[in-house]
Coordinates of C-alpha atoms and ligand atoms in Angstrom, one line a residue:
X66 CA -0.3 0.0 0.1
X67 CA 1.8 3.2 -1.4
X68 CA 1.7 5.9 1.7
X69 CA 2.4 9.6 1.3
X70 CA 2.9 12.1 3.7
X71 CA -0.6 13.7 4.1
X72 CA -1.0 17.1 3.4
X73 CA -3.2 19.2 5.9
X74 CA -5.0 22.2 3.9
X75 CA -6.9 25.3 4.2
X76 CA -8.7 27.0 1.7
X77 CA -9.3 31.2 2.5
X78 CA -11.5 32.6 0.3
X79 CA -15.0 30.8 -0.5
X80 CA -15.6 32.1 -4.4
X81 CA -15.6 30.1 -7.4
X82 CA -11.8 30.0 -7.7
X83 CA -11.5 28.6 -4.0
X84 CA -14.3 25.6 -5.1
X85 CA -11.9 25.0 -7.9
X86 CA -8.7 25.0 -5.6
X87 CA -10.3 22.9 -3.1
X88 CA -11.5 20.2 -5.8
X89 CA -7.9 20.1 -7.2
X90 CA -6.3 20.1 -3.6
X91 CA -8.5 16.8 -2.9
X92 CA -8.2 15.3 -6.0
X93 CA -4.0 15.4 -5.3
X94 CA -4.8 14.1 -2.2
X95 CA -4.8 16.8 0.1
X96 CA -7.5 16.7 3.2
X97 CA -9.4 19.6 3.4
X98 CA -9.5 20.9 6.9
X99 CA -11.3 24.0 6.9
X100 CA -12.0 26.8 5.2
X101 CA -12.2 30.6 5.7
X102 CA -14.5 33.5 3.6
X103 CA -15.6 37.0 4.7
X104 CA -17.5 36.7 7.2
X105 CA -18.1 33.4 9.9
X106 CA -21.6 32.5 8.5
X107 CA -20.3 32.7 4.8
X108 CA -17.1 30.4 5.9
X109 CA -19.9 28.3 7.5
X110 CA -21.8 27.8 4.0
X111 CA -18.8 27.0 2.3
X112 CA -18.0 24.4 4.4
X113 CA -21.2 22.8 4.1
X114 CA -21.1 23.6 0.2
X115 CA -17.3 22.3 0.0
X116 CA -17.9 19.4 3.1
X117 CA -15.1 20.8 4.8
X118 CA -15.4 19.8 8.4
X119 CA -14.0 23.5 9.8
X120 CA -15.3 26.7 9.3
X121 CA -12.8 29.2 10.5
X122 CA -13.9 32.7 12.0
X123 CA -11.7 34.7 9.6
X124 CA -8.8 34.4 6.8
X125 CA -6.6 35.4 9.8
X126 CA -7.3 32.9 12.0
X127 CA -6.9 30.4 9.2
X128 CA -3.4 31.2 8.0
X129 CA -2.5 30.7 11.7
X130 CA -3.2 27.2 12.6
X131 CA -0.8 25.1 13.5
X132 CA -3.0 22.5 12.1
X133 CA -2.5 23.2 8.7
X134 CA 0.6 22.2 6.0
X135 CA -0.5 24.2 3.2
X136 CA -2.4 27.1 2.1
X137 CA -4.7 28.2 -0.5
X138 CA -5.3 31.8 -0.5
X139 CA -8.3 32.8 -2.6
X140 CA -9.4 35.9 -1.5
X141 CA -9.5 39.3 -2.8
X142 CA -6.3 40.5 -3.8
X143 CA -5.9 43.4 -1.3
X144 CA -5.7 40.4 1.5
X145 CA -3.0 37.9 -0.7
X146 CA 0.2 39.9 0.9
X147 CA -0.6 40.1 4.4
X148 CA -2.0 36.2 4.4
X149 CA 1.1 34.9 2.6
X150 CA 3.3 36.2 4.4
X151 CA 1.6 34.7 7.7
X152 CA 1.3 31.2 6.2
X153 CA 5.1 31.5 5.4
X154 CA 5.8 32.9 8.7
X155 CA 3.6 30.0 10.0
X156 CA 5.8 27.5 8.5
X157 CA 2.9 26.7 5.4
X158 CA 3.0 26.2 2.3
X159 CA 1.1 28.6 -0.2
X160 CA -0.6 28.6 -3.4
X161 CA -1.3 32.0 -3.6
X162 CA -4.1 33.2 -6.3
X163 CA -2.3 36.1 -8.6
X164 CA -1.6 39.1 -8.8
X165 CA 0.7 37.8 -5.8
X166 CA 0.1 41.3 -4.2
X167 CA -1.0 44.9 -5.6
X168 CA 2.1 46.0 -5.1
X169 CA 5.5 45.1 -6.1
X170 CA 7.3 45.3 -3.3
X171 CA 4.8 43.4 -1.3
X172 CA 5.4 41.2 -4.2
X173 CA 8.9 40.9 -3.8
X174 CA 8.9 40.4 -0.3
X175 CA 7.0 37.1 -0.5
X176 CA 9.1 35.6 -2.8
X177 CA 11.6 36.4 -0.3
X178 CA 10.2 35.1 2.5
X179 CA 9.1 31.9 0.6
X180 CA 12.7 31.4 0.1
X181 CA 13.9 32.3 3.6
X182 CA 11.4 29.8 5.2
X183 CA 12.2 27.0 2.5
X184 CA 8.5 26.9 1.9
X185 CA 7.1 25.6 -1.8
X186 CA 5.0 28.9 -2.9
X187 CA 3.5 28.5 -5.9
X188 CA 0.9 31.1 -8.3
X189 CA -1.9 29.7 -10.0
X190 CA -0.6 30.8 -13.5
X191 CA -2.7 27.5 -14.8
X192 CA -2.6 28.1 -18.4
X193 CA 0.3 26.9 -18.5
X194 CA -0.9 23.5 -18.1
X195 CA -2.6 22.9 -21.2
X196 CA 0.0 20.1 -22.6
X197 CA -1.1 21.9 -26.3
X198 CA 1.1 24.8 -24.4
X199 CA 3.4 22.7 -23.3
X200 CA 4.1 21.5 -26.7
X201 CA 4.5 24.9 -28.2
X202 CA 6.7 26.0 -25.7
X203 CA 8.5 22.4 -26.4
X204 CA 8.5 23.1 -30.3
X205 CA 10.2 26.9 -30.2
X206 CA 12.6 25.4 -27.5
X207 CA 14.1 22.4 -29.7
X208 CA 14.8 25.4 -32.3
X209 CA 12.5 23.8 -35.0
X210 CA 11.0 26.6 -35.5
X211 CA 13.9 28.9 -35.8
X212 CA 14.2 32.9 -34.5
X213 CA 11.1 34.0 -33.2
X214 CA 9.7 37.1 -35.2
X215 CA 6.5 37.9 -33.5
X216 CA 4.3 37.3 -30.4
X217 CA 1.1 38.4 -30.7
X218 CA -2.4 37.8 -29.1
X219 CA -5.2 38.8 -27.6
X220 CA -7.3 38.2 -24.0
X221 CA -10.5 39.0 -24.0
X222 CA -13.6 39.0 -22.3
X223 CA -16.9 40.3 -21.7
X224 CA -18.4 40.0 -18.0
X225 CA -17.8 43.8 -16.9
X226 CA -19.4 45.2 -20.3
X227 CA -22.2 46.6 -18.8
X228 CA -22.3 49.3 -16.4
X229 CA -24.8 47.0 -14.1
X230 CA -21.7 44.7 -14.1
X231 CA -19.7 44.9 -10.7
X232 CA -17.0 43.1 -9.0
X233 CA -14.2 43.7 -5.9
X234 CA -11.9 43.5 -8.9
X235 CA -13.0 47.2 -10.2
X236 CA -12.0 48.6 -6.8
X237 CA -8.8 49.6 -6.7
X238 CA -9.0 49.7 -2.7
X239 CA -9.5 45.9 -3.0
X240 CA -8.2 44.9 -6.5
X241 CA -5.0 47.0 -7.1
X242 CA -4.1 50.2 -9.5
X243 CA -4.7 47.9 -12.2
X244 CA -7.9 45.4 -13.4
X245 CA -7.9 44.3 -17.2
X246 CA -4.0 43.8 -16.9
X247 CA -3.1 42.9 -13.7
X248 CA -6.4 40.5 -14.0
X249 CA -5.4 38.8 -17.2
X250 CA -3.0 40.9 -19.2
X251 CA -0.4 38.7 -16.5
X252 CA -1.7 35.8 -17.7
X253 CA -1.1 36.3 -21.4
X254 CA 2.4 37.7 -20.4
X255 CA 3.2 34.3 -18.1
X256 CA 2.1 32.2 -20.9
X257 CA 4.4 34.5 -23.9
X258 CA 7.3 34.5 -21.9
X259 CA 6.6 30.9 -21.0
X260 CA 6.3 29.4 -24.4
X261 CA 8.9 31.6 -26.0
X262 CA 11.6 31.3 -23.2
X263 CA 12.2 35.0 -24.1
X264 CA 11.7 38.1 -21.7
X265 CA 9.3 41.5 -22.7
X266 CA 12.4 43.9 -21.9
X267 CA 10.6 47.0 -23.0
X268 CA 7.1 48.2 -23.6
X269 CA 4.4 50.6 -24.7
X270 CA 0.9 50.8 -23.1
X271 CA -2.6 52.5 -23.4
X272 CA -5.2 51.9 -20.8
X273 CA -8.8 53.1 -21.4
X274 CA -11.7 52.7 -18.8
X275 CA -14.7 51.8 -21.5
X276 CA -17.3 51.8 -19.2
X277 CA -16.8 55.0 -17.1
X278 CA -19.7 54.8 -14.4
X279 CA -20.8 51.2 -12.7
X280 CA -23.3 50.9 -9.6
X281 CA -22.0 49.5 -6.7
X282 CA -24.4 46.6 -6.4
X283 CA -23.8 43.5 -3.9
X284 CA -20.5 41.8 -4.7
X285 CA -20.8 39.8 -7.6
X286 CA -18.7 36.7 -8.3
X287 CA -16.6 37.2 -11.6
X288 CA -18.9 36.0 -14.6
X289 CA -22.2 36.6 -12.5
X290 CA -24.6 37.8 -14.7
X291 CA -26.0 41.5 -12.8
X292 CA -29.6 41.4 -11.7
X293 CA -30.3 44.6 -11.9
X294 CA -30.2 45.1 -8.2
X295 CA -27.4 47.8 -8.6
X296 CA -26.8 50.4 -6.0
X297 CA -25.7 54.0 -6.9
X298 CA -23.5 54.6 -10.2
X299 CA -19.9 55.6 -8.8
X300 CA -16.7 56.6 -11.1
X301 CA -14.6 53.8 -12.3
X302 CA -10.5 54.1 -11.6
X303 CA -9.6 51.0 -12.9
X304 CA -9.5 49.9 -16.8
X305 CA -11.4 47.7 -18.8
X306 CA -8.9 47.7 -21.9
X307 CA -5.1 47.6 -22.2
X308 CA -3.3 47.6 -25.2
X309 CA 0.6 46.9 -25.3
X310 CA 3.4 46.6 -27.8
X311 CA 6.8 45.3 -26.7
X312 CA 9.9 43.7 -27.8
X313 CA 11.8 41.4 -26.3
X314 CA 15.2 40.3 -25.0
X315 CA 15.4 37.8 -27.6
X316 CA 14.7 40.2 -30.5
X317 CA 11.0 39.6 -31.5
X318 CA 8.6 41.9 -31.1
X319 CA 5.0 41.7 -29.6
X320 CA 1.4 43.1 -29.4
X321 CA -1.4 42.1 -26.9
X322 CA -5.1 43.3 -26.4
X323 CA -6.7 43.3 -23.1
X324 CA -10.5 43.8 -22.3
X325 CA -13.1 42.6 -19.9
X326 CA -15.9 44.3 -22.4
X327 CA -16.0 42.8 -25.4
X328 CA -18.9 41.2 -26.4
X329 CA -19.3 37.6 -26.6
X330 CA -15.4 36.6 -25.8
X331 CA -15.8 34.6 -22.7
X332 CA -12.4 33.9 -21.4
X333 CA -10.7 34.1 -25.2
X334 CA -6.7 33.9 -24.4
X335 CA -5.1 33.7 -27.7
X336 CA -1.5 33.3 -28.5
X337 CA 0.4 33.2 -31.3
X338 CA 4.3 32.8 -32.0
X339 CA 5.7 33.9 -35.6
X340 CA 8.9 32.5 -36.0
X341 CA 11.2 31.7 -39.4
X342 CA 10.6 28.1 -39.5
X343 CA 6.9 28.3 -38.9
X344 CA 4.1 29.5 -36.6
X345 CA 2.1 28.0 -33.6
X346 CA -1.0 29.6 -32.8
X347 CA -3.0 28.6 -29.0
X348 CA -6.7 29.4 -28.2
X349 CA -7.8 29.0 -24.6
X350 CA -11.3 28.2 -25.8
X351 CA -10.1 25.6 -28.1
X352 CA -7.3 23.9 -26.0
X353 CA -7.2 20.9 -27.7
X354 CA -5.7 21.5 -31.0
X355 CA -2.5 23.8 -31.7
X356 CA -2.7 25.6 -35.2
X357 CA 0.7 25.0 -36.8
X358 CA 1.3 27.4 -39.4
X359 CA 4.3 27.1 -42.5
X360 CA 4.6 28.7 -46.0
X361 CA 3.3 25.5 -47.5
X362 CA 0.3 24.6 -45.1
X363 CA -1.7 24.9 -41.7
X364 CA -2.2 22.0 -39.8
X365 CA -4.2 21.5 -36.4
X366 CA -2.6 19.6 -34.1
X367 CA -4.6 17.3 -31.6
X368 CA -3.6 17.1 -27.6
X369 CA -2.8 13.2 -28.3
X370 CA -0.3 11.7 -25.7
X371 CA 1.1 9.3 -28.2
X372 CA 1.9 11.9 -30.4
X373 CA 3.2 14.9 -28.3
X374 CA 6.6 15.7 -27.0
X375 CA 7.3 14.3 -23.5
X376 CA 6.9 17.4 -21.7
X377 CA 3.6 17.7 -23.0
X378 CA 2.7 14.4 -22.9
X379 CA 3.4 14.5 -19.2
X380 CA 0.5 16.7 -18.7
X381 CA -1.8 14.9 -21.5
X382 CA -3.9 12.6 -18.7
X383 CA -6.8 11.6 -21.1
X384 CA -6.8 10.0 -24.4
X385 CA -6.6 11.9 -27.4
X386 CA -10.8 12.9 -28.3
X387 CA -11.4 13.0 -24.5
X388 CA -11.1 17.3 -24.3
X389 CA -8.9 18.2 -21.1
X390 CA -10.0 21.9 -20.1
X391 CA -9.3 24.1 -17.5
X392 CA -10.2 22.0 -14.5
X393 CA -7.7 19.7 -15.7
X394 CA -5.3 22.5 -15.5
X395 CA -6.1 23.1 -12.1
X396 CA -5.6 19.7 -10.6
X397 CA -2.5 19.3 -12.9
X398 CA -1.2 22.7 -11.4
X399 CA -2.1 21.5 -7.7
X400 CA -0.2 17.8 -8.1
X401 CA 2.7 19.6 -8.9
X402 CA 3.1 22.1 -5.8
X403 CA 2.0 19.1 -3.7
X404 CA 4.7 16.8 -5.2
X405 CA 7.1 19.6 -5.1
X406 CA 5.7 19.8 -1.1
X407 CA 6.0 15.6 -0.6
X408 CA 8.7 14.9 -2.5
X409 CA 11.0 18.2 -2.9
X410 CA 10.9 17.9 -6.7
X411 CA 10.8 20.9 -9.1
X412 CA 8.3 20.0 -11.7
X413 CA 9.1 21.4 -14.9
X414 CA 7.1 24.7 -15.5
X415 CA 6.0 25.2 -12.2
X416 CA 4.8 29.0 -11.6
X417 CA 6.1 29.9 -8.5
X418 CA 6.1 33.3 -6.2
X419 CA 9.1 34.5 -8.3
X420 CA 6.6 34.7 -11.7
X421 CA 4.2 36.5 -9.7
X422 CA 6.7 39.1 -9.0
X423 CA 7.4 39.0 -12.5
X424 CA 3.9 39.6 -13.3
X425 CA 3.7 42.7 -10.6
X426 CA 6.7 44.3 -12.5
X427 CA 5.2 43.9 -15.9
X428 CA 1.8 45.2 -14.4
X429 CA 4.0 48.3 -13.2
X430 CA 5.6 48.9 -16.4
X431 CA 2.4 48.7 -18.2
X432 CA 0.7 51.4 -15.9
X433 CA 3.9 53.4 -15.9
X434 CA 3.9 53.7 -19.7
X435 CA 0.5 54.5 -20.1
X436 CA 0.6 57.4 -17.6
X437 CA 4.0 58.8 -19.3
X438 CA 2.3 58.0 -22.9
X439 CA 6.0 56.4 -23.1
X440 CA 7.8 53.2 -23.7
X441 CA 8.9 51.8 -20.8
X442 CA 12.0 49.1 -19.6
X443 CA 11.1 46.2 -18.0
X444 CA 13.7 45.1 -15.4
X445 CA 14.8 41.4 -16.4
X446 CA 14.4 39.2 -13.4
X447 CA 17.6 37.7 -12.2
X448 CA 16.9 33.9 -12.2
X449 CA 17.4 32.9 -8.3
X450 CA 17.2 29.3 -7.2
X451 CA 14.2 27.7 -6.2
Ligands
SOE581 C1 -11.7 37.0 -14.1 O1 -11.1 37.7 -15.0 C2 -10.8 35.5 -14.1 O2 -11.6 34.7 -13.0 C3 -9.5 36.0 -13.7 O3 -9.3 36.5 -12.4 C4 -8.7 34.7 -13.7 O4 -7.3 34.8 -13.4 C5 -8.9 34.0 -15.0 O5 -8.3 32.9 -15.2 C6 -9.9 34.3 -15.7 O6 -11.1 35.4 -15.4

């Protein structure tokens, strides 16, 4: 009977993503001890919903619980930093939703604290876990595509299209100074750098608030449809749209359109890498295939464990024709985190706090460039040992 170290898990935050973390933690062999939410009553409802024994009085109580080995932080963004720091101080491993913190210096302090505490500390840039993304990364890395000329794409959603749509992310005090770029542009940039192996070295950005006023209304989950019971209109200080052009440290050019007000687009992350010997394109809403373009033809490569490169096949847990999706990415991500905790391994492509710091620095550069209407250099991370 194979026995493996039991991991006692707490989930701080009971929204849509907290439930996703809870499911993946269970599938990775974690024992869910308890959940915290915005109030004790909300935590009790979440404990019932998630079939978890304990409802904490607060997230602070959860991260201080000596009976936990791993804490998943799924609260609104402004709480990420303090909760992650407290969890690390208490000797826990941490999975913290992006953005790691709403200020770069706080994100850097968290990465330093995780290293000092020798804890596994990860950020769910989970789109890395699509096997077709790993296939694209492997084909760029093996040199088969040649020099990368252009990296471009979009990340489009429509859940904030109406002035009736409201969410804590809109409020800079809860979500941070940047909304659309920090929330989803960060995913796209993480994926672009992950697939190409290149870093965005300088960028020029513009941001736009397309919906200048929104109704307060009861805080609704991401993607929830407005029920028309909104409160008073209030001015919006965070961006709905970000346009970014960039140059990489590998000599490529790039562009990105980020929007949370694009009607009909639900979670449309698209990335294309155009190189000397061919092009690859990934669509998060159609992740079972990878588009491969050459001068003489264009092909749809299928996610088939039997034909994928080894780094991609590792994540292809279902046969071809049995689609893997977003939840599978989360399961594979948490399984890698727990393997790193249990076995001290360094799973290929595991996004850690250093990647959260990178996202924070890119966000700072986008906001600075948009404010100055100028090109801005992006500090290239010093690759620190895990
Ligand atoms: C809302 O924009 C959201 O849930 C993001 O917060 C997630 O990071 C993204 O994966 C899906 O959309």
